[in-house]
mmCIF file of C-alpha atoms in Angstrom:
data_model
loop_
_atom_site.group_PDB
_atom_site.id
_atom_site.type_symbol
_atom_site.label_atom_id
_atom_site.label_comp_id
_atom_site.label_asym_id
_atom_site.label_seq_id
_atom_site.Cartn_x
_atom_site.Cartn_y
_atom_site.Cartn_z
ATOM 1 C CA UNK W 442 20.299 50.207 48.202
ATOM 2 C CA UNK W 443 17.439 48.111 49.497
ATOM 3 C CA UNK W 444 17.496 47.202 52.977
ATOM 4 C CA UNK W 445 17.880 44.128 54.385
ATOM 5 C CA UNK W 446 14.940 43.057 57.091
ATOM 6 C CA UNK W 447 16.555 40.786 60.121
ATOM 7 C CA UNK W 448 13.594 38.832 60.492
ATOM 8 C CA UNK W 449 15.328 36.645 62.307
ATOM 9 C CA UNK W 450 15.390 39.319 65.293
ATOM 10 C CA UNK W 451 12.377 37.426 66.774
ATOM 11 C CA UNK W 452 12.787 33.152 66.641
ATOM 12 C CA UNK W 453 9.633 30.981 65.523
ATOM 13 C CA UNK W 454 9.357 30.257 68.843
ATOM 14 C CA UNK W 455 9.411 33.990 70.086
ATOM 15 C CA UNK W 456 7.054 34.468 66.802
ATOM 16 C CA UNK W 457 4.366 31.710 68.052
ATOM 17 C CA UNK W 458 4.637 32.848 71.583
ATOM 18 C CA UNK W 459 3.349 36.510 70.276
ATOM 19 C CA UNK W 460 0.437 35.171 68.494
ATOM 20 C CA UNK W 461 -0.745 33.331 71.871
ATOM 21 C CA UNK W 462 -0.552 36.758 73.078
ATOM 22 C CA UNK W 463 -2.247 38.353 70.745
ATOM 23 C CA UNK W 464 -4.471 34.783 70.767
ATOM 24 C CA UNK W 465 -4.948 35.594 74.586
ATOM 25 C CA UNK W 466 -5.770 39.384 74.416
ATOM 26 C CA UNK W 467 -8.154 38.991 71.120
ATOM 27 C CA UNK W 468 -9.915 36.275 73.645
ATOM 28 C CA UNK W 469 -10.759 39.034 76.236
ATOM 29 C CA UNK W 470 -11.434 41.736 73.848
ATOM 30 C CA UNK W 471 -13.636 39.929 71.753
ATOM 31 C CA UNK W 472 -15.652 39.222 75.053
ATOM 32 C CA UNK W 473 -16.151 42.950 75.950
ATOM 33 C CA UNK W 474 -16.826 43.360 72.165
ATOM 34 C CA UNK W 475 -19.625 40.626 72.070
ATOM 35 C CA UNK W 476 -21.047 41.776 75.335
ATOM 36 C CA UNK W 477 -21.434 45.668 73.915
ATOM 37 C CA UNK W 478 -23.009 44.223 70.918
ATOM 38 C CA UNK W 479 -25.305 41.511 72.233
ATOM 39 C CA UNK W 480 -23.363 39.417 69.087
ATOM 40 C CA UNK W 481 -21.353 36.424 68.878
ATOM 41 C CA UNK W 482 -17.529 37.054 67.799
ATOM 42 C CA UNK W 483 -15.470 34.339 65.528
ATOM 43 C CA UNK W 484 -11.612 34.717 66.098
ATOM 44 C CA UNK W 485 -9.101 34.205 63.926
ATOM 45 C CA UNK W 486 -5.650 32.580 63.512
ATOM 46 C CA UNK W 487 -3.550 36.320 64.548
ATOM 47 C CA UNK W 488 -0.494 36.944 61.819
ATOM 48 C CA UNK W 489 3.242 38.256 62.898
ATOM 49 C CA UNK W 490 5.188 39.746 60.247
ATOM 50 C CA UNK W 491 8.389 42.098 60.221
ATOM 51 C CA UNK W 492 8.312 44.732 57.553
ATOM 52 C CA UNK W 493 9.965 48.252 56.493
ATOM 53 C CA UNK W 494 7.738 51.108 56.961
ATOM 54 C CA UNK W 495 6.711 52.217 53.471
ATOM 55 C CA UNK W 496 4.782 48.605 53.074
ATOM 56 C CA UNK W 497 2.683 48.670 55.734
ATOM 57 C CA UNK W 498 -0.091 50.655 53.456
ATOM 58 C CA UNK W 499 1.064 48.365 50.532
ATOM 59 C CA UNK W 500 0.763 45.328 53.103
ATOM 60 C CA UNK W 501 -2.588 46.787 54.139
ATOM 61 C CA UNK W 502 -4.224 47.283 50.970
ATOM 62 C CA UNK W 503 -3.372 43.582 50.145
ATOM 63 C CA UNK W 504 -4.872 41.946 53.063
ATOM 64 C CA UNK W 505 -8.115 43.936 52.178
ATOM 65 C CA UNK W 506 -8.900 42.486 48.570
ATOM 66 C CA UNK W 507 -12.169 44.608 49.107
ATOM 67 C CA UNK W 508 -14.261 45.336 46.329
ATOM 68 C CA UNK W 509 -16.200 47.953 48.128
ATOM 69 C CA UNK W 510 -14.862 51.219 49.831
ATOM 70 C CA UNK W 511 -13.572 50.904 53.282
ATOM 71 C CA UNK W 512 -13.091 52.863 56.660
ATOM 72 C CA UNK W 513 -10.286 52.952 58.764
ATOM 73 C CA UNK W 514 -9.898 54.056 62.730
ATOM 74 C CA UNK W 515 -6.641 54.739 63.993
ATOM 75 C CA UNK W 516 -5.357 54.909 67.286
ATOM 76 C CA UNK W 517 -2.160 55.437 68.378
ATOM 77 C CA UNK W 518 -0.903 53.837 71.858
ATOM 78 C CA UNK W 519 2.434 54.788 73.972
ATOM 79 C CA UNK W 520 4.387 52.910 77.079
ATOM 80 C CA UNK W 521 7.561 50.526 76.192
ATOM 81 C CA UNK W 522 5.675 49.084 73.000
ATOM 82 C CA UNK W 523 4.189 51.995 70.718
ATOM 83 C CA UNK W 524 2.403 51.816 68.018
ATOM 84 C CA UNK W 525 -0.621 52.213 66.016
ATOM 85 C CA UNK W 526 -3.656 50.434 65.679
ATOM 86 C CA UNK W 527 -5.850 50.404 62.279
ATOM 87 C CA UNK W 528 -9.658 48.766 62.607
ATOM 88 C CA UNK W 529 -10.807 48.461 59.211
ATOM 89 C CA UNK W 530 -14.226 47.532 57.739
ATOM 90 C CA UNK W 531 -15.940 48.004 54.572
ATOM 91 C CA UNK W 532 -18.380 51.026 54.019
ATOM 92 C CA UNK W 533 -21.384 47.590 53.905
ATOM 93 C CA UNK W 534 -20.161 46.153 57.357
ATOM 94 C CA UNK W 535 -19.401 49.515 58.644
ATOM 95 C CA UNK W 536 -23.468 50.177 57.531
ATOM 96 C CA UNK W 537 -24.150 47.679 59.326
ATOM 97 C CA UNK W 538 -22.357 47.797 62.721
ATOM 98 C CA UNK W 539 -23.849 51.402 62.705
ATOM 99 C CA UNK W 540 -27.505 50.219 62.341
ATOM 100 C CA UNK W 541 -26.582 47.851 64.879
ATOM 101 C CA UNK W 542 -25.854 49.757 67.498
ATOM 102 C CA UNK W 543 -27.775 52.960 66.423
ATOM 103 C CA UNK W 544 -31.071 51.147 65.141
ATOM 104 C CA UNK W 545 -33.226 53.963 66.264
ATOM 105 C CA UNK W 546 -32.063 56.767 64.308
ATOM 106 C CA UNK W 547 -30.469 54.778 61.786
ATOM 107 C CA UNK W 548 -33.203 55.546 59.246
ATOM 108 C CA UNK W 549 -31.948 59.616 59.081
ATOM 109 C CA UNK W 550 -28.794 59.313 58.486
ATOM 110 C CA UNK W 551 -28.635 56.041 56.259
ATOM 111 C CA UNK W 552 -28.750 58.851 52.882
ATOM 112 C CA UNK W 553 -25.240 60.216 54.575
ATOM 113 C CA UNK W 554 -22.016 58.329 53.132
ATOM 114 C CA UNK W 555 -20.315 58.594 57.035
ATOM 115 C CA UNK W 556 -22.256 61.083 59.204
ATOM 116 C CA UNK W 557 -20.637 62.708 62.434
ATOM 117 C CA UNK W 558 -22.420 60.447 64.189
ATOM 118 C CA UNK W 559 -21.674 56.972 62.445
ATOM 119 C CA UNK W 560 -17.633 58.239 62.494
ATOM 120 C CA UNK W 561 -18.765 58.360 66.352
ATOM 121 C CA UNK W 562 -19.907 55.216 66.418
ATOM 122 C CA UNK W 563 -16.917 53.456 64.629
ATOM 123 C CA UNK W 564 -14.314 55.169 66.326
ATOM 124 C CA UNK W 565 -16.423 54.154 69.359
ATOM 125 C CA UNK W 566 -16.417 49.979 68.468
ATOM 126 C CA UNK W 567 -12.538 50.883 67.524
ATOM 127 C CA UNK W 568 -11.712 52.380 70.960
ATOM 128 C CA UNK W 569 -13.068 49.462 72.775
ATOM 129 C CA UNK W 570 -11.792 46.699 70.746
ATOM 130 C CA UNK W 571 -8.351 47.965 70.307
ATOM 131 C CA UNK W 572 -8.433 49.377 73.806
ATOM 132 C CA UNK W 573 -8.800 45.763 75.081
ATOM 133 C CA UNK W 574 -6.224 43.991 73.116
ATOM 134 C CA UNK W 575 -3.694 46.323 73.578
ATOM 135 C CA UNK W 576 -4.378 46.882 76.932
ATOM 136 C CA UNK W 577 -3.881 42.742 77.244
ATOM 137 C CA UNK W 578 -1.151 42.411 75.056
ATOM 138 C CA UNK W 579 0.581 45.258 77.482
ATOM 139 C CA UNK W 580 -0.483 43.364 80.497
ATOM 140 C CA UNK W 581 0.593 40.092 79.436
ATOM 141 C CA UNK W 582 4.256 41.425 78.688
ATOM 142 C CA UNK W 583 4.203 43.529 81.712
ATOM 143 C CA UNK W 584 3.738 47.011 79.934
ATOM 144 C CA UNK W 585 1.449 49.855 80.748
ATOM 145 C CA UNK W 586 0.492 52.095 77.704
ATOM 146 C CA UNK W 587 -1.693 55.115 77.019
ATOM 147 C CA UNK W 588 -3.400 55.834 74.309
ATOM 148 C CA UNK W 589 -4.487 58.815 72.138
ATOM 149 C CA UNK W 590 -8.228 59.409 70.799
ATOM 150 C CA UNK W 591 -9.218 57.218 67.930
ATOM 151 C CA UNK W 592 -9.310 58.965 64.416
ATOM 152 C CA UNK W 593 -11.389 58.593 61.702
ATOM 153 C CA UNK W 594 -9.210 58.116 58.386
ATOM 154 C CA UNK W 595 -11.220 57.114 56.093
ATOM 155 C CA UNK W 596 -10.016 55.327 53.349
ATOM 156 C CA UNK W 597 -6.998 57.920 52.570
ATOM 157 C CA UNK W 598 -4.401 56.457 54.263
ATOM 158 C CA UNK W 599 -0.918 57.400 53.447
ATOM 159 C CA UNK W 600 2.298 55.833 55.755
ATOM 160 C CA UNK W 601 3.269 59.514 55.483
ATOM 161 C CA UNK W 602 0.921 60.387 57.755
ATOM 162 C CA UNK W 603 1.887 58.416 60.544
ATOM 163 C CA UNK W 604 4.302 60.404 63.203
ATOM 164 C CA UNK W 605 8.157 60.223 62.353
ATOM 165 C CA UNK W 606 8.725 59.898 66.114
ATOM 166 C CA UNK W 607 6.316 56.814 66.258
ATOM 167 C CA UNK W 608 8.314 55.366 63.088
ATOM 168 C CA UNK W 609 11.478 55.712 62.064
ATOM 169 C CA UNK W 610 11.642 55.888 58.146
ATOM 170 C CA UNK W 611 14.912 53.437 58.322
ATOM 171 C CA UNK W 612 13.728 51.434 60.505
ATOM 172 C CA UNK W 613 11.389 48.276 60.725
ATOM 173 C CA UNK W 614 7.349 47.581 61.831
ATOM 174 C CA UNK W 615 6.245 44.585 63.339
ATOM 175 C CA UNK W 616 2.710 44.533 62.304
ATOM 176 C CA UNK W 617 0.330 41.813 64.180
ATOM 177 C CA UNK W 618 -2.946 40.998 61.921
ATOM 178 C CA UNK W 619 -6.183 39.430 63.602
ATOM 179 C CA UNK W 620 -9.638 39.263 61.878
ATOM 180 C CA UNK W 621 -12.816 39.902 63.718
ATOM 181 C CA UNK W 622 -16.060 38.249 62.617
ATOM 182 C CA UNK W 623 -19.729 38.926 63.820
ATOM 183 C CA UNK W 624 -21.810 35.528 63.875
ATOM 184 C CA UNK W 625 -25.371 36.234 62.798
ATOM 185 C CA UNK W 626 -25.106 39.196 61.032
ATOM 186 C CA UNK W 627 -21.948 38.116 58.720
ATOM 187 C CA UNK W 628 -19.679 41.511 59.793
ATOM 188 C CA UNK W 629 -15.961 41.465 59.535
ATOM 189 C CA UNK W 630 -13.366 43.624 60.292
ATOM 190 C CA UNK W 631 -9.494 43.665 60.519
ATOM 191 C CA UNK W 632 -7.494 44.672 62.749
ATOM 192 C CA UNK W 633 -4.098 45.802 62.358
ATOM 193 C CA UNK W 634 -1.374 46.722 65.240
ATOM 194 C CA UNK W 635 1.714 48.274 63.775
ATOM 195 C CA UNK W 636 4.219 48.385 66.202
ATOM 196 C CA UNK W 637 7.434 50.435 66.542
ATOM 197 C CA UNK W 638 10.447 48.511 65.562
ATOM 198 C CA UNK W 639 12.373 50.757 68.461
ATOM 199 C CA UNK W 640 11.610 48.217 71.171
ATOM 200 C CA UNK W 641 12.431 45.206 69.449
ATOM 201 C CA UNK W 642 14.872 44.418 72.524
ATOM 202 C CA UNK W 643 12.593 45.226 74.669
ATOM 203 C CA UNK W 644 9.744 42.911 73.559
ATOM 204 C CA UNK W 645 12.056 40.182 72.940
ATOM 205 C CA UNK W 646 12.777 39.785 76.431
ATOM 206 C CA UNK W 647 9.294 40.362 77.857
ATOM 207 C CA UNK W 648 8.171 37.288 75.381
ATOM 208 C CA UNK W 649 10.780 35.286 76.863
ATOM 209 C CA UNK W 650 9.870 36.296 80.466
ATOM 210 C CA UNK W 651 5.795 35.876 79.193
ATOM 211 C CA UNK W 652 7.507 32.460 77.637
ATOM 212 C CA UNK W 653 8.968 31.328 80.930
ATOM 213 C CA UNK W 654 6.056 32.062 83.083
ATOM 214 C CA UNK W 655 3.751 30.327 80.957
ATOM 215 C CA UNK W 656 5.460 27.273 80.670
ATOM 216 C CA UNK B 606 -3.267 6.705 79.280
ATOM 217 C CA UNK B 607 -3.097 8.210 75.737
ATOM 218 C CA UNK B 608 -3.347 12.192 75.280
ATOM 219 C CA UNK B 609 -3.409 14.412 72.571
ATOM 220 C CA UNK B 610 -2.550 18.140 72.253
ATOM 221 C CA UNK B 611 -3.977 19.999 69.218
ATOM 222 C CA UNK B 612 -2.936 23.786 69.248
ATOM 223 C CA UNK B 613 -1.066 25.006 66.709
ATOM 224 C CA UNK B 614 0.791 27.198 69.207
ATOM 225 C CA UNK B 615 4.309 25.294 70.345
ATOM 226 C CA UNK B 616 4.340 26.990 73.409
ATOM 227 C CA UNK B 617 0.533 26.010 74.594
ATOM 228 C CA UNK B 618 1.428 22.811 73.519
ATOM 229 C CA UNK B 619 4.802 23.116 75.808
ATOM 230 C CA UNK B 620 2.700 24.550 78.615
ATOM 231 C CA UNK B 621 -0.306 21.872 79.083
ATOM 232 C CA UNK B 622 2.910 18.790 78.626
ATOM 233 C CA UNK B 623 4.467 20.988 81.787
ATOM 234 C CA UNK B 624 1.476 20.466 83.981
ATOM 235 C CA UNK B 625 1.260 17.169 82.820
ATOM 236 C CA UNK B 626 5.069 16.453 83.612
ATOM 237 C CA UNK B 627 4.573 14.684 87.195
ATOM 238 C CA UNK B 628 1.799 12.146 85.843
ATOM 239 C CA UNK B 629 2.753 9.090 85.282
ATOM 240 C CA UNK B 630 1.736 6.244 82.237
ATOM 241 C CA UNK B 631 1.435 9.112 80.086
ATOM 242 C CA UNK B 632 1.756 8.928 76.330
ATOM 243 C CA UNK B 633 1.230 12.360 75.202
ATOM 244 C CA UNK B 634 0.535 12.973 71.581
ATOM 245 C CA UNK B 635 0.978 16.465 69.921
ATOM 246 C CA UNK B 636 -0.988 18.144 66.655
ATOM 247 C CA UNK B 637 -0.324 21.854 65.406
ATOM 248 C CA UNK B 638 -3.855 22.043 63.329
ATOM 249 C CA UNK B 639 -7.209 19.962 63.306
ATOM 250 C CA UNK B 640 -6.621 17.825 59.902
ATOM 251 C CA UNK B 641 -3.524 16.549 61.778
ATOM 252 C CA UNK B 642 -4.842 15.920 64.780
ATOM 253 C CA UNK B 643 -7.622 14.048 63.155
ATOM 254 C CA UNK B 644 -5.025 11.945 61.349
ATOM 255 C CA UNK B 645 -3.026 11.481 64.942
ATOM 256 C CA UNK B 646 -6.912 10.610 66.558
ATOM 257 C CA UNK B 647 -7.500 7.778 64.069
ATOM 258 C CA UNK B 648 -4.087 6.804 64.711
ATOM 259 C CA UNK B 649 -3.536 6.656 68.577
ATOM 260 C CA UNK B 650 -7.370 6.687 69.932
ATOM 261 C CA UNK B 651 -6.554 8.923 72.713
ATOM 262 C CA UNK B 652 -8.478 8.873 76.248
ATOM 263 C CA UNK B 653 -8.749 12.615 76.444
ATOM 264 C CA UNK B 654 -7.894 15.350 73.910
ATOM 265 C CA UNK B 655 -6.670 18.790 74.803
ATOM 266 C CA UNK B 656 -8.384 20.983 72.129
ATOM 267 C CA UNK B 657 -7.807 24.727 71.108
ATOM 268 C CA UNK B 658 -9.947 26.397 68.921
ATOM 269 C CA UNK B 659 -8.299 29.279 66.968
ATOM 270 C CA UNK B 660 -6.010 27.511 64.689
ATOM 271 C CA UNK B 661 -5.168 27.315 60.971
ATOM 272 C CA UNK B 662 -6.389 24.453 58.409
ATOM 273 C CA UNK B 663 -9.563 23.377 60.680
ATOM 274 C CA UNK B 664 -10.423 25.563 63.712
ATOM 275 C CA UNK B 665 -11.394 23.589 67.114
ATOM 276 C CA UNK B 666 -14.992 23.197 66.618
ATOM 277 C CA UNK B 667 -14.705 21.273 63.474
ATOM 278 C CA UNK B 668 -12.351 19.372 64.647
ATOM 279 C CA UNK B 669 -14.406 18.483 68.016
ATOM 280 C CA UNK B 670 -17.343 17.692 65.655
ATOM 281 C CA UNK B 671 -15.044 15.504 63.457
ATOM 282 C CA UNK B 672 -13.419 14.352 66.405
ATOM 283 C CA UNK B 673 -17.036 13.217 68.341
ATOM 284 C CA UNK B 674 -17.650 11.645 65.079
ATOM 285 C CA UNK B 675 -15.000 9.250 65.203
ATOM 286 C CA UNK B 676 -15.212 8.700 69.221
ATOM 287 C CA UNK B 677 -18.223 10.127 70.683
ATOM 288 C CA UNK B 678 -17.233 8.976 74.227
ATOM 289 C CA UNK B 679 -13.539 10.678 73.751
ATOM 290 C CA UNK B 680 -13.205 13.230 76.890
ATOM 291 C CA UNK B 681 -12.348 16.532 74.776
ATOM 292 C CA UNK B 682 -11.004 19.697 76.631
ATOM 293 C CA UNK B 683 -11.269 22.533 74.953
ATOM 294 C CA UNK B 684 -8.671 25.208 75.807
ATOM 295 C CA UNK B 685 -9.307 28.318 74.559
ATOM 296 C CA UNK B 686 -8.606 32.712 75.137
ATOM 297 C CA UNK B 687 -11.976 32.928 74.110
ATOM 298 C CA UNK B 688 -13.970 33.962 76.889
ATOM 299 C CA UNK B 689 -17.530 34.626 75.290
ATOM 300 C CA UNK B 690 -20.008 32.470 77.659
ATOM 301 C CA UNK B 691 -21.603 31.381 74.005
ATOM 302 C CA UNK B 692 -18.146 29.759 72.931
ATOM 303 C CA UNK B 693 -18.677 27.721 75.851
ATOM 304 C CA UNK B 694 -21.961 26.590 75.387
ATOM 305 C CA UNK B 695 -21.135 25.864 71.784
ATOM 306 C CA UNK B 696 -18.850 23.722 72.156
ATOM 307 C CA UNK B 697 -20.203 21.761 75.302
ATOM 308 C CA UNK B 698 -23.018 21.378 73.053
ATOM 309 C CA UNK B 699 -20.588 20.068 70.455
ATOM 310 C CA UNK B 700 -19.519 17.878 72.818
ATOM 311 C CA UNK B 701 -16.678 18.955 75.051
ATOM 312 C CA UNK B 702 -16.124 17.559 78.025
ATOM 313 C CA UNK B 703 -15.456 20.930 79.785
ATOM 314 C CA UNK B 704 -13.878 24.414 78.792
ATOM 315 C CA UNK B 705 -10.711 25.914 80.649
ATOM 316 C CA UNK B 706 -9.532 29.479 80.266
ATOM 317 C CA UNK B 707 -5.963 29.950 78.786
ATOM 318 C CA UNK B 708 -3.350 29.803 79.876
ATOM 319 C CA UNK B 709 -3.567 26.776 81.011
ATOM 320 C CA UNK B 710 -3.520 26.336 84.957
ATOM 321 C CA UNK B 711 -1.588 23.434 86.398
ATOM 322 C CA UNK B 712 -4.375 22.700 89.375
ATOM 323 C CA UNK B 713 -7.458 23.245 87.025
ATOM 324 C CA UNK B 714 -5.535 20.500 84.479
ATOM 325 C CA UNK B 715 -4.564 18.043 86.912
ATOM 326 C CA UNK B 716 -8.289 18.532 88.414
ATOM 327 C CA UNK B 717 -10.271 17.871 85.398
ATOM 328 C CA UNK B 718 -7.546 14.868 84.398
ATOM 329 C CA UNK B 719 -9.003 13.321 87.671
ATOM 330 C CA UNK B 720 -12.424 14.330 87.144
ATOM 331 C CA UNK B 721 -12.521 12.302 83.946
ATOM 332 C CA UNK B 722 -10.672 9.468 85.655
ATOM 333 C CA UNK B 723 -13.004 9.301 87.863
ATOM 334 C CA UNK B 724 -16.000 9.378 85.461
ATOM 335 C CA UNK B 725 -13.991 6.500 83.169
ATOM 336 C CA UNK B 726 -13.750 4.174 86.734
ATOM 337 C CA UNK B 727 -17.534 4.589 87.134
ATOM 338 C CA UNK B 728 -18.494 3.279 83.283
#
C-alpha cells in the first residue's frame, strides 16, 4: 500500500520561513564561494519539498533535464539535523570550474574524462559551498553539525547507496533545492540537501524559535 | 508616508512591518514577487520601497530597474542575504538607495527611514 506523505507536518508559514533560511545561509556561502573564485554568484529562489525516500534520485534526475553527463559530490553532515548534501554540475560546467581554478595545468589533464585531480577540485568547491550553508542553516536554527569528507559519485547514483541509519526506508526526506550560477563565465550547479525526516519535531520547533526571533 | 514591501518571503515581510510597528502615518504596502509589486508601485507611488532580490517571477534587480523606470527619485532599499560586495555595487548602481544585510535590524531600519527623511526635507 502506498504511503501517505503528511506534508502538512511543516505549515506554509514554517515552509517560507525555511527558505529564508536557506535564503540567508546561500547569502553567506555564496560570498565565500565568489571570494575563492574571484566570480560573481546569481542566487536562486531555494525549493522545500517533503518526499519518500526512493524519489529523491527520481526527484533528482528531474530537476537536472541535462543533456550532457553530470557529476555529483556528496557529503554527508550529522548534529540534530542530518543529512546529505548532493552538488551537481554537468561534465561542461564541471570542465570549466576545473580550468578555473586549475588554469595552469589544466592543459594535461583536459584529455582525462575526471582526473584525480579535477575529482579534487570538485569535491573541493563542494566542501566549501555546502560546508557554508549547512554550517548557516545549523547556526541559524541553533544546531551544531559535523560533517564527513565529500565523495565523488559520479553520475551513478542509486538511493540505495545512501546509509539506512541516515534514512529510514519508511520514512520521509525533506529535500531543500537552491541553484548556483557563475556570472561571467555562464556555470551552474545545483545543490541539493536531503535531510533526515527523523528530526522533523525537532526542526519544527527551531523554525518557530528562528520564526520568533526574527520577527 | 507610503511603503512597500516586495519579498516573496511572509515572514521578511512580517519582520521589516515589526520594526516599522512604532512609526506613525504609515501606510505599508506588501508584494510577494516583482510583477506584483510593480503593479502595487503604479498603484500606490510609494515614498520608499523595501526590496529583496531572490524571488520568483522577477528577481529584485529587475524589478529596481523597472521600478527606477517608473520613479527614478523613489528611495529603494534593497534587503538582501546576499553578501557579495559586487551585489552591492550592482544594485546601488541600479539605483538603490542603500543595501542592508538580512535579517533585517530594527535600528539599521529605523536609521535609514530617517536618513531618507531627512534627504526628502532637504529637496
Amino acid at each position: 500500500m502506498e504511503k501517505l506523505i503528511d506534508k502538512t507536518i511543516l505549515s506554509e508559514f514554517e515552509k517560507d520561513a525555511l527558505k529564508e533560511i536557506i535564503n540567508l545561509a546561500f547569502g553567506d556561502a555564496a560570498g565565500t564561494l565568489a571570494d575563492v573564485m574571484g566570480m560573481y554568484v546569481f542566487l536562486n529562489v531555494p525549493v522545500v519539498d517533503i518526499m519518500q525516500p526512493e524519489d529523491v534520485v527520481k526527484y533528482i534526475s528531474k530537476e537536472l533535464e541535462l543533456d550532457s553527463g553530470f557529476n555529483i559530490i556528496e557529503q554527508y553532515y550529522i548534529g540534530k539535523i542530518k543529512g546529505v548534501a548532493f552538488l551537481v554540475m554537468s561534465y561542461e560546467n564541471s570542465e570549466s570550474i576545473i580550468s578555473i581554478l586549475n588554469s595552469d595545468i589544466y592543459s594535461l589533464i583536459k584529455d582525462h574524462p575526471i582526473d584525480l585531480l579535477a575529482k579534487e577540485t570538485l569535491m573541493e568547491i563542494a566542501n566549501i559551498i555546502i560546508g557554508a550553508c549547512v554550517s548557516k542553516i545549523a547556526e541559524l536554527l541553533a544546531d551544531n553539525v559535523v560533517y564527513m569528507p565529500p565523495r565523488f559519485v559520479g553520475e551513478n547514483y542509486s538511493v540505495d547507496t545512501i546509509p539506512k541509519k541516515v534514512f529510514n526506508k519508511n520514512s520521509y526526506v525533506i529535500m531543500l533545492k537552491t541553484i548556483f550560477k557563475f556570472e561571467s563565465k555562464d556555470i551552474n550547479g545545483i545543490i541539493f540537501l536531503v535531510n533526515s525526516y527523523e528530526s522533523i519535531k525537532w526542526l519544527k520547533n527551531s523554525i518557530n524559535k528562528f520564526i520568533s526571533t526574527y520577527v | 508616508m507610503k511603503i512597500l514591501i516586495i519579498d516573496d518571503s511572509l515572514l521578511a515581510r512580517i519582520a521589516v512591518k515589526k520594526c516599522l510597528i512604532e512609526l506613525k502615518d504609515l501606510s505599508i504596502y506588501e508584494a510577494s514577487d516583482g510583477v506584483e509589486g510593480l503593479s502595487k508601485f503604479k498603484d500606490i507611488n510609494p515614498d520608499i520601497v523595501f526590496l529583496d532580490l531572490t524571488m520568483p517571477v522577477m528577481d529584485g534587480f529587475v524589478t529596481l530597474q523597472e521600478i527606477k523606470k517608473l520613479n527614478e527619485k523613489v528611495n529603494v532599499i534593497v534587503l538582501t542575504a546576499d553578501i557579495q560586495t559586487k551585489t552591492a555595487e550592482k544594485v546601488m548602481n541600479l539605483g538603490a538607495t542603500m543595501v542592508l544585510k538580512k535579517p533585517p535590524i530594527k535600528n539599521e531600519i529605523l536609521q535609514a527611514l530617517d536618513l531618507i527623511k531627512e534627504q526628502l526635507q532637504k529637496r
